[in-house]
Amino acid sequence: MPRRHTFSSFRAFSIDPGSNEPLHRQLYNELRTAILGGRLPTGCRLPALDQFPMDTWRRLTDRRMRLASVKTLAYDEPQGYRPLREAIAGHLAAARGARCSPDQILIVSGSQQAIALAQRVLVDEGDEVLFEDPGYFAARGVFEAAGARIVPVPVDEDGFDVAAAVQSAPNARLAYVTPSHQNPLCVTMSLPRRRALLHWAETHGGWILEDDNASECRYHGRPLAALQGIDPHGRVLYAGTFSKVMFSALRLGYMVVPPDLVGTFVRAKELADRQSPGIQQAVMADFMTEGHFARHLRRMRTVYATRLGVLMRSVREHAPDLMEIAELEGGLNRVAWLPHGLSDSEAVAALRPDGFACLPVSEFRLRPGGRGGLVMGFAGMTEDTIENGIRRMAGILRPMVREEVRA
């Protein structure tokens, strides 16, 4: 059961806007400016906004506004618009093997709010949180801001190393994992490790927060069942978002929580922001129930698989001595591993003036060291942009490697 919280203990997490500002925040600020100015840098981690069925979305929005009533425009349930929760439950059962009812689903403002709510309800100051290393820095920031003790857990080709996690902190309060497509490495957690993590949660009374934000983007075979779907003991909280498959400005995501936690999470959501936007929820429900969402996903998988293939081919042709990219099954980004000795932060700094918005793997790491790499998104770029981008990147990075060799 969750501990009692006043929901007032969350400490503000401020970032100095000066020269010590984290590199990822600088890059995101530049990316926002570029998007608003109509210039989208190569390497950004966005979906294919140019492929979104905007006419359909506009038609559904217009229809909802024409039919809007006082009830539609007033406050709704903090838990979320029920037809949308029903549509999400059906989608998760069919596509992710999740086991949940609409009553277990909470509509949130993206996966970041889901992470924040999980922290507020389940994690106190001083609690240990098992965290992927490298791992998603925005999620890490939530737990750090709450005063939790972050326990770094190695990630290899089989994903989150459960044995290392249990050895380091067997009594941790929560494990944060991205098992379908690990962020940022995009590896998939193996079934034995999934079962081992579930066993840890049951035997030690821990909770698992499964962040499944890019699960629909798998290009070979059927998606693996969500961790939540194979959890027999109700220890997994599942977080998903529409930002990666629709558009990030939608600000809609969802949580699946165990039945005995629903009331607590709904109350936490209500105290955080009362509810997610009602009209947007209604339009999203229509988009799903009328079949547009499923068609959009099928089309995007084809588009993204093509763009990923162009990325892999472009690296082989233009930068085989500079970048190494693993053959993986899904996700919206890839890590391009750099030659040993080349700093990924220095590489990113050299690429930025040319408009590249890559992130260094070192920004995701809790522990220093390790090989440098560039986290590159491919979904939001055309095939020509990808190939030209890799060619230009190679021209910038190759002299840096030669200088490193001479040194």
XYZ file of C-alpha atoms in Angstrom:
407
model
C 0.000 0.000 0.000
C 1.187 3.578 -0.592
C 2.389 5.661 2.293
C 0.484 8.674 3.466
C 1.560 11.848 1.706
C 0.601 15.478 2.056
C 1.586 16.128 -1.591
C 3.484 19.198 -0.374
C 6.928 17.684 0.039
C 7.946 17.955 -3.635
C 10.923 20.280 -3.755
C 11.386 22.646 -6.684
C 14.062 21.503 -9.116
C 15.725 24.552 -10.611
C 18.402 24.661 -13.266
C 20.846 27.511 -13.455
C 20.257 29.238 -16.814
C 23.908 30.257 -16.964
C 26.943 28.419 -18.241
C 26.376 25.438 -15.942
C 23.021 24.643 -17.505
C 22.823 20.930 -18.461
C 23.493 20.356 -22.120
C 20.176 18.604 -22.721
C 18.255 21.661 -21.474
C 20.264 23.946 -23.756
C 19.536 21.680 -26.701
C 15.825 21.468 -25.937
C 15.614 25.261 -25.729
C 17.338 25.548 -29.095
C 15.046 22.895 -30.541
C 11.948 24.761 -29.392
C 13.248 27.986 -30.941
C 14.006 26.166 -34.196
C 10.550 24.608 -34.397
C 8.811 27.910 -33.737
C 10.974 29.496 -36.435
C 10.170 26.786 -38.954
C 13.667 25.270 -38.932
C 13.776 21.693 -37.684
C 17.334 20.519 -36.912
C 18.425 17.064 -37.930
C 18.878 14.620 -35.090
C 15.890 15.759 -32.991
C 13.781 13.092 -31.281
C 10.310 13.878 -32.602
C 7.659 11.833 -34.415
C 6.904 12.365 -38.096
C 4.819 15.489 -37.702
C 4.673 15.883 -41.490
C 2.813 12.553 -41.706
C 0.139 13.259 -39.098
C -3.466 13.168 -40.477
C -4.175 16.775 -39.583
C -7.319 17.013 -41.716
C -8.882 14.143 -39.794
C -7.865 15.620 -36.445
C -9.246 19.028 -37.442
C -12.542 17.489 -38.550
C -12.948 15.585 -35.289
C -12.072 18.691 -33.271
C -14.554 20.835 -35.211
C -17.267 18.250 -34.650
C -16.599 18.124 -30.913
C -16.704 21.897 -30.670
C -19.993 22.075 -32.586
C -21.532 19.501 -30.254
C -20.003 20.961 -27.092
C -22.336 21.231 -24.129
C -22.000 22.741 -20.680
C -20.928 19.303 -19.445
C -18.231 19.088 -22.109
C -16.828 22.508 -21.269
C -17.038 22.150 -17.479
C -14.895 20.070 -15.139
C -14.923 16.328 -15.729
C -13.647 13.402 -13.694
C -10.034 13.898 -12.538
C -9.419 10.293 -13.573
C -10.179 11.174 -17.180
C -12.870 10.986 -19.840
C -14.309 7.496 -19.556
C -14.740 6.773 -23.301
C -11.034 7.554 -23.736
C -10.118 5.265 -20.847
C -12.211 2.531 -22.433
C -10.496 3.015 -25.795
C -7.043 2.917 -24.166
C -7.897 -0.258 -22.237
C -8.934 -1.958 -25.462
C -5.807 -0.788 -27.279
C -3.475 -1.912 -24.498
C -5.088 -5.335 -24.285
C -4.802 -5.908 -28.032
C -1.431 -4.282 -28.729
C 0.508 -4.634 -25.475
C -1.019 -7.639 -23.719
C -1.917 -5.455 -20.753
C -4.481 -6.669 -18.242
C -6.545 -3.770 -17.029
C -10.014 -2.293 -16.924
C -10.912 1.325 -17.722
C -11.287 1.813 -13.965
C -7.531 1.269 -13.544
C -6.584 3.904 -16.123
C -5.763 7.485 -15.231
C -5.426 10.144 -17.949
C -2.355 12.330 -17.380
C -0.478 15.109 -19.164
C 2.138 12.861 -20.733
C 4.422 10.236 -19.235
C 6.371 12.894 -17.330
C 3.340 13.598 -15.145
C 2.852 9.877 -14.660
C 6.404 9.639 -13.319
C 5.830 12.628 -11.040
C 2.605 11.144 -9.647
C 4.302 7.803 -8.987
C 7.009 9.612 -7.053
C 4.554 11.645 -4.998
C 2.471 8.638 -4.021
C 5.123 5.958 -3.560
C 8.565 7.494 -2.950
C 9.617 9.466 0.133
C 12.784 11.440 0.712
C 15.648 9.030 1.351
C 13.983 6.055 -0.381
C 16.102 4.080 -2.825
C 15.045 4.049 -6.476
C 16.592 1.542 -8.880
C 17.352 3.436 -12.064
C 18.721 2.435 -15.462
C 22.259 3.600 -16.215
C 22.241 5.148 -18.774
C 18.649 6.254 -18.258
C 16.115 8.962 -19.000
C 17.402 12.123 -17.309
C 13.983 13.822 -17.029
C 12.659 10.894 -14.996
C 15.803 10.871 -12.883
C 15.291 14.565 -12.157
C 11.856 13.861 -10.653
C 13.240 11.399 -8.115
C 16.318 13.481 -7.359
C 14.171 16.537 -6.715
C 12.168 14.539 -4.169
C 15.322 13.599 -2.289
C 15.281 9.932 -3.305
C 18.537 7.975 -3.398
C 19.165 6.988 -7.015
C 20.782 3.555 -7.372
C 22.393 3.172 -10.827
C 21.725 -0.196 -12.487
C 23.752 -1.268 -15.556
C 22.000 -1.842 -18.881
C 23.383 -4.354 -21.391
C 22.050 -6.130 -24.474
C 19.378 -7.841 -22.320
C 18.291 -4.593 -20.710
C 18.062 -3.754 -17.005
C 20.498 -5.946 -15.012
C 18.189 -7.234 -12.277
C 20.880 -9.249 -10.516
C 23.066 -6.165 -10.148
C 20.054 -4.168 -8.945
C 19.143 -6.683 -6.246
C 22.738 -6.912 -5.104
C 23.024 -3.114 -4.842
C 19.686 -2.307 -3.192
C 17.435 -5.303 -2.475
C 15.041 -3.193 -0.397
C 14.624 -0.341 -2.861
C 11.216 1.275 -2.852
C 10.772 1.444 -6.638
C 12.432 0.419 -9.900
C 12.070 2.724 -12.908
C 12.476 0.801 -16.182
C 11.862 1.234 -19.912
C 11.715 -2.459 -20.884
C 10.300 -2.336 -24.428
C 12.791 0.124 -25.938
C 15.240 1.261 -23.286
C 15.822 5.000 -23.181
C 18.296 5.833 -24.704
C 19.863 2.536 -25.851
C 16.674 1.021 -27.377
C 17.526 -2.512 -26.209
C 14.665 -4.761 -25.088
C 14.608 -6.340 -21.633
C 14.723 -10.124 -21.949
C 11.884 -12.277 -20.622
C 14.046 -13.914 -17.904
C 14.989 -10.481 -16.587
C 11.382 -9.326 -16.686
C 10.385 -12.292 -14.578
C 13.293 -11.725 -12.221
C 12.267 -8.088 -11.747
C 8.675 -9.106 -11.000
C 9.964 -11.668 -8.504
C 12.022 -8.970 -6.778
C 9.010 -6.671 -6.491
C 6.831 -9.396 -4.989
C 9.372 -10.770 -2.519
C 10.759 -7.403 -1.376
C 7.586 -5.309 -1.494
C 8.950 -3.001 -4.178
C 7.103 -1.224 -6.957
C 7.936 -1.137 -10.666
C 7.243 1.889 -12.846
C 7.160 0.723 -16.470
C 7.656 3.661 -18.836
C 6.456 2.326 -22.195
C 6.461 5.544 -24.209
C 7.620 4.125 -27.573
C 6.182 0.620 -27.395
C 4.137 0.928 -30.606
C 7.283 1.600 -32.648
C 8.471 -1.938 -33.276
C 9.417 -2.918 -36.816
C 9.972 -6.694 -36.713
C 7.375 -9.103 -35.395
C 4.682 -8.434 -32.818
C 5.409 -6.211 -29.826
C 6.391 -8.037 -26.655
C 3.806 -8.097 -23.911
C 4.076 -5.236 -21.467
C 5.622 -5.999 -18.100
C 2.274 -5.074 -16.575
C 0.597 -7.812 -18.586
C 2.699 -10.599 -17.050
C 2.619 -9.234 -13.496
C 0.558 -11.656 -11.353
C 0.859 -9.667 -8.121
C -0.117 -6.090 -9.026
C 3.289 -4.494 -8.420
C 3.645 -2.735 -11.804
C 2.491 0.768 -12.655
C 2.365 1.313 -16.416
C 2.926 4.733 -18.023
C 2.244 5.508 -21.671
C 1.965 8.619 -23.809
C 0.538 9.775 -27.118
C 3.398 12.245 -27.635
C 5.599 9.780 -29.504
C 2.958 8.486 -31.924
C 0.731 11.566 -32.295
C 2.295 14.950 -31.476
C 3.882 16.209 -28.278
C 1.699 19.337 -27.967
C -1.315 17.057 -27.401
C -0.147 16.610 -23.770
C -2.080 13.419 -23.155
C -0.777 10.239 -21.605
C -2.099 7.517 -19.347
C -1.264 5.388 -16.341
C -2.437 1.902 -15.466
C -2.307 1.422 -11.701
C -3.166 -1.558 -9.484
C -6.795 -1.457 -8.323
C -5.981 -0.709 -4.681
C -3.971 2.392 -5.685
C -6.502 3.972 -8.051
C -8.137 6.225 -5.477
C -4.821 7.548 -4.207
C -3.533 8.323 -7.695
C -6.763 10.013 -8.759
C -6.539 12.238 -5.686
C -2.903 13.056 -6.474
C -3.852 13.953 -10.048
C -6.729 16.118 -8.838
C -4.427 18.045 -6.524
C -1.784 18.443 -9.244
C -3.896 19.990 -12.031
C -7.540 18.936 -11.523
C -7.841 17.152 -14.895
C -6.343 16.855 -18.353
C -7.976 18.970 -21.138
C -11.515 17.703 -21.726
C -11.953 18.577 -25.407
C -8.612 17.012 -26.290
C -9.584 13.833 -24.448
C -12.888 13.625 -26.299
C -11.229 14.140 -29.690
C -8.597 11.524 -28.860
C -11.340 9.078 -27.893
C -13.049 9.654 -31.245
C -9.725 9.262 -33.057
C -9.266 5.854 -31.435
C -12.811 4.466 -31.553
C -13.280 5.382 -35.215
C -10.130 3.491 -36.219
C -7.917 6.453 -37.138
C -5.383 5.721 -34.399
C -4.795 2.112 -35.476
C -4.410 3.164 -39.122
C -2.008 5.931 -38.149
C 0.134 3.490 -36.140
C 0.320 1.019 -39.021
C 1.335 3.744 -41.435
C 3.921 5.207 -39.064
C 5.581 1.831 -38.502
C 6.162 1.594 -42.252
C 7.453 5.170 -42.464
C 9.753 4.773 -39.461
C 11.101 1.417 -40.630
C 12.017 3.036 -43.956
C 13.697 5.999 -42.256
C 15.607 3.712 -39.903
C 16.835 1.718 -42.889
C 18.070 4.931 -44.521
C 19.887 5.880 -41.309
C 21.656 2.523 -41.098
C 22.597 2.587 -44.786
C 23.829 6.186 -44.595
C 26.097 5.371 -41.655
C 27.539 2.385 -43.529
C 28.183 4.492 -46.630
C 29.327 7.807 -45.161
C 30.549 7.202 -41.623
C 31.571 3.557 -41.018
C 34.752 4.750 -39.291
C 32.898 7.242 -37.096
C 29.613 5.664 -35.989
C 28.555 2.208 -34.901
C 24.803 1.538 -34.625
C 23.393 -1.736 -33.309
C 20.700 -3.668 -35.172
C 17.678 -3.386 -32.883
C 13.955 -4.056 -33.219
C 12.255 -0.727 -32.590
C 12.230 2.737 -31.049
C 12.389 6.271 -32.428
C 16.095 6.869 -31.971
C 19.431 5.113 -32.199
C 22.722 5.551 -30.405
C 25.607 6.103 -32.803
C 28.665 4.966 -30.843
C 31.729 7.079 -31.507
C 35.351 5.958 -31.853
C 36.980 5.248 -28.505
C 38.530 8.385 -27.059
C 36.221 10.855 -28.788
C 34.120 12.775 -26.250
C 30.428 12.762 -27.102
C 29.933 16.137 -25.380
C 32.660 17.654 -27.535
C 31.150 16.025 -30.618
C 27.720 17.478 -29.828
C 29.262 20.922 -29.243
C 30.984 20.725 -32.640
C 27.746 19.670 -34.375
C 25.453 22.253 -32.796
C 26.474 25.247 -34.967
C 25.371 23.262 -38.021
C 21.884 22.755 -36.566
C 22.223 19.191 -35.254
C 20.222 18.417 -32.117
C 21.817 15.149 -31.029
C 22.226 14.380 -27.340
C 25.371 12.824 -25.835
C 24.979 9.464 -24.119
C 27.023 10.886 -21.252
C 24.026 13.115 -20.370
C 22.034 9.958 -19.618
C 24.688 8.333 -17.446
C 24.720 8.364 -13.663
C 28.293 7.130 -13.431
C 31.126 8.718 -15.396
C 33.098 6.920 -18.054
C 32.135 4.605 -20.850
C 32.207 4.948 -24.587
C 30.828 8.144 -26.104
C 27.767 8.069 -28.301
C 25.218 10.307 -29.989
C 21.495 9.781 -29.370
C 19.948 10.493 -32.758
C 16.280 10.620 -33.629
C 15.280 9.548 -37.121
C 11.473 9.485 -37.023
C 10.926 13.200 -37.589
C 13.214 13.532 -40.615
C 12.774 12.710 -44.282
C 14.999 10.162 -45.977
C 16.951 12.871 -47.817
C 17.459 14.838 -44.614
C 18.796 11.754 -42.857
C 21.317 10.904 -45.564
C 22.483 14.484 -46.010
C 22.697 14.884 -42.262
C 24.941 11.849 -41.790
C 27.201 13.024 -44.624
C 27.519 16.477 -43.037
C 28.092 15.021 -39.580
C 30.879 12.837 -40.917
C 32.583 15.893 -42.386
C 32.522 17.601 -38.974
C 33.517 14.619 -36.827
C 36.259 13.060 -38.960
C 38.798 15.858 -38.329
C 38.128 15.522 -34.589
C 39.032 11.833 -34.706
C 42.231 12.593 -36.599
C 43.177 15.192 -34.013
C 42.514 12.662 -31.240
C 44.780 10.124 -32.960
C 47.559 12.710 -33.366
C 47.256 13.660 -29.694
